């Protein structure tokens, strides 16, 4: 095999772009705004507002539509209403048992109505005579007075003489203890009057294509909408803007790799890969062929590959990984495969060693449990180029093992998606190709954002053309129906099938008390429920060898029922298992339940997933509904995101993505897709946003992404 020498990195330098020194009015201190003195400035700081721009982008979180207000004189008892009026009286009196009743009455020209609260004296301080306020809630008639108990209220203006600064739709801005929404409304108005005529940031063609309001117009209408229609348009503009700027940053980051960094041009055709295909006892599925083609097409190119391969457990990712590794080896390079745990690394090694060695490829397993001597020997061989393929844990890279010529890295993340780190491998002056494999479906929302600069390949079908979950029925039982579930298990086993019983989740699955619970439950099932069946147990505290033994027995059908903690999530493939019973299912996450359920329905037989749950939380309830209704892993992952709220994933600096104020990824996914398309188009044509017309845009991306796009602005 001819061994190429490492070539020095060739990095295309970006054009010299001088940053705009004239920073524009939005960067001015908020103290420049009329009415903002030192005190207000301090309070604004609490809201994260320091510049004029911050203030203008401090959007209302609610609006009150005055045209929807009801006349007090026309109200009926029992209705849910919102009314507006002037405060005419504020009283506090002592009710029975010392309760303090706060009673605030308002008048709107047609009648009086009172808001009442209990033991909330501060409301009597906040609502003063002469103020314009709104009350929302249910109308009652008590003590010969129209009342709303505990109304939702807003102060529209401080004095009756002062106009509500707006049209028919009154904005309610997020406020603090010391800074009322009323004051904020006033200073936002001042800021708009003086600085609101802002320059457009979005390119003209984008504004036109997506029929967006101009930035200045949208700013005005998001704060002080002249109509509902314009309010919606203003919001739509800023939602697009947020997503577009985010995608521009991602696109730029990705493009940089393509144009600035030189990767390796691997050879897809060669004896090694061909010989490997001949050793396979099966034909590749069309999905496998498709993703191998995508990977090899990338590997041939001179830009480094950064690809995510998604496919459920058992979908045949290992073969794909091997072809990628061998493609590098036949091109004269070394390759590495990394797994998240030593056990998984060991499994990969055992599974692949024989076939690779038969092809004349040298393989080594590199893990922490090697003796120092073994380790040094292997490290030396890797450095000298005597080893073609290294299999190990993520430590291979972290401890920067020296390779002679590393050309390809496969990172197997299994089900640990979410911890995936951005890979920035640079091996002695050049970049190897990288393939990340995940068995957890990553929802579209995330593959368009968090993982938005990776290319994605997906295997959807299991070998044999079956779809995961295709013929699994999922049912929810309450605990009283336990006998029925056991009966179902007996019926399936009588037909020659096998069953899983998954024990309740107690914190992490290898805690001692968890093991104890499993043991007790296993004992009960063995002696009381299934005395006539062959029952096995598996849990996280068992030694690897013991575990493997039990798994082997189960796959050879020497056990009927396998009782386990969640360890069976990963890696078990027993097509003959057709029932799974999950205890306390509502305590599992959706991704976990999906992985569990994926263990059945793998053969030709119809399968049944029985969930025991009495959800006590709303979230638990929603999760159960989702798992019953949805079979597709991607859809389920998307639902999971919606239930958990995307706030957990975004809004943290850690993600390296800008915060979103208005956009909600799960709701705005179509806009996200459009914004992404537009952003990638622009970066494709002008990677550094160097055109004069992109001056503002470039500044915005820089502001939003901060250090994460520094390279874009090397000047
Ligand atoms: P994954 O890594 O995606 O969880 P594996 O690569 O371990 O899945 O494959 C699961 C099983 O399916 C293995 O036993 C493998 O040999 C087998 N397999 C892979 N591809 C095919 C195929 N095209 N036809 C039949 N069996 C296959
Ligand atoms: Mg390449």
Short mmCIF file of C-alpha atoms and ligand atoms in Angstrom, two decimals, residues 281-285 288 311-320 348 351 412 414 437 439 459 463-464 571 573 602, ligand 1:
data_model
loop_
_atom_site.label_atom_id
_atom_site.label_comp_id
_atom_site.label_asym_id
_atom_site.label_seq_id
_atom_site.Cartn_x
_atom_site.Cartn_y
_atom_site.Cartn_z
CA UNK A 281 -22.91 -13.29 4.64
CA UNK A 282 -25.76 -10.96 3.64
CA UNK A 283 -26.69 -8.35 1.08
CA UNK A 284 -26.59 -4.73 2.23
CA UNK A 285 -29.99 -3.13 2.69
CA UNK A 288 -27.06 0.86 4.09
CA UNK A 311 -29.99 4.44 12.75
CA UNK A 312 -31.67 2.52 15.49
CA UNK A 313 -29.99 -0.28 17.34
CA UNK A 314 -29.73 -3.25 15.02
CA UNK A 315 -30.09 -1.23 11.84
CA UNK A 316 -26.62 -2.33 10.75
CA UNK A 317 -24.44 0.68 11.42
CA UNK A 318 -21.37 -1.41 12.18
CA UNK A 319 -21.00 -2.53 8.57
CA UNK A 320 -21.27 1.06 7.44
CA UNK A 348 -16.82 -3.53 18.57
CA UNK A 351 -17.16 -8.21 16.44
CA UNK A 412 -20.19 5.82 18.16
CA UNK A 414 -25.03 5.02 20.82
CA UNK A 437 -23.10 7.45 14.82
CA UNK A 439 -28.90 5.24 17.76
CA UNK A 459 -30.93 4.35 8.11
CA UNK A 463 -32.15 -5.63 7.82
CA UNK A 464 -34.99 -7.66 6.33
CA UNK A 571 -27.60 -3.70 22.06
CA UNK A 573 -31.33 -8.12 19.42
CA UNK A 602 -37.71 -7.21 15.56
P1 LIG B 1 -26.23 -1.35 14.98
O1 LIG B 1 -24.75 -1.13 15.17
O2 LIG B 1 -26.83 -0.37 14.04
O3 LIG B 1 -26.98 -1.42 16.27
P2 LIG B 1 -25.35 -3.84 13.94
O4 LIG B 1 -24.42 -3.26 12.96
O5 LIG B 1 -24.80 -4.42 15.18
O6 LIG B 1 -26.44 -2.75 14.32
O7 LIG B 1 -26.26 -4.90 13.19
C1 LIG B 1 -27.18 -5.70 13.86
C2 LIG B 1 -27.19 -7.10 13.29
O8 LIG B 1 -27.67 -7.10 11.95
C3 LIG B 1 -25.81 -7.72 13.24
O9 LIG B 1 -25.91 -9.04 13.65
C4 LIG B 1 -25.42 -7.62 11.78
O10 LIG B 1 -24.54 -8.63 11.40
C5 LIG B 1 -26.75 -7.75 11.08
N1 LIG B 1 -26.83 -7.11 9.77
C6 LIG B 1 -26.28 -5.92 9.44
N2 LIG B 1 -26.59 -5.61 8.15
C7 LIG B 1 -27.35 -6.62 7.67
C8 LIG B 1 -27.96 -6.90 6.40
N3 LIG B 1 -27.87 -6.03 5.38
N4 LIG B 1 -28.66 -8.04 6.27
C9 LIG B 1 -28.78 -8.90 7.31
N5 LIG B 1 -28.20 -8.71 8.51
C10 LIG B 1 -27.50 -7.59 8.71
#
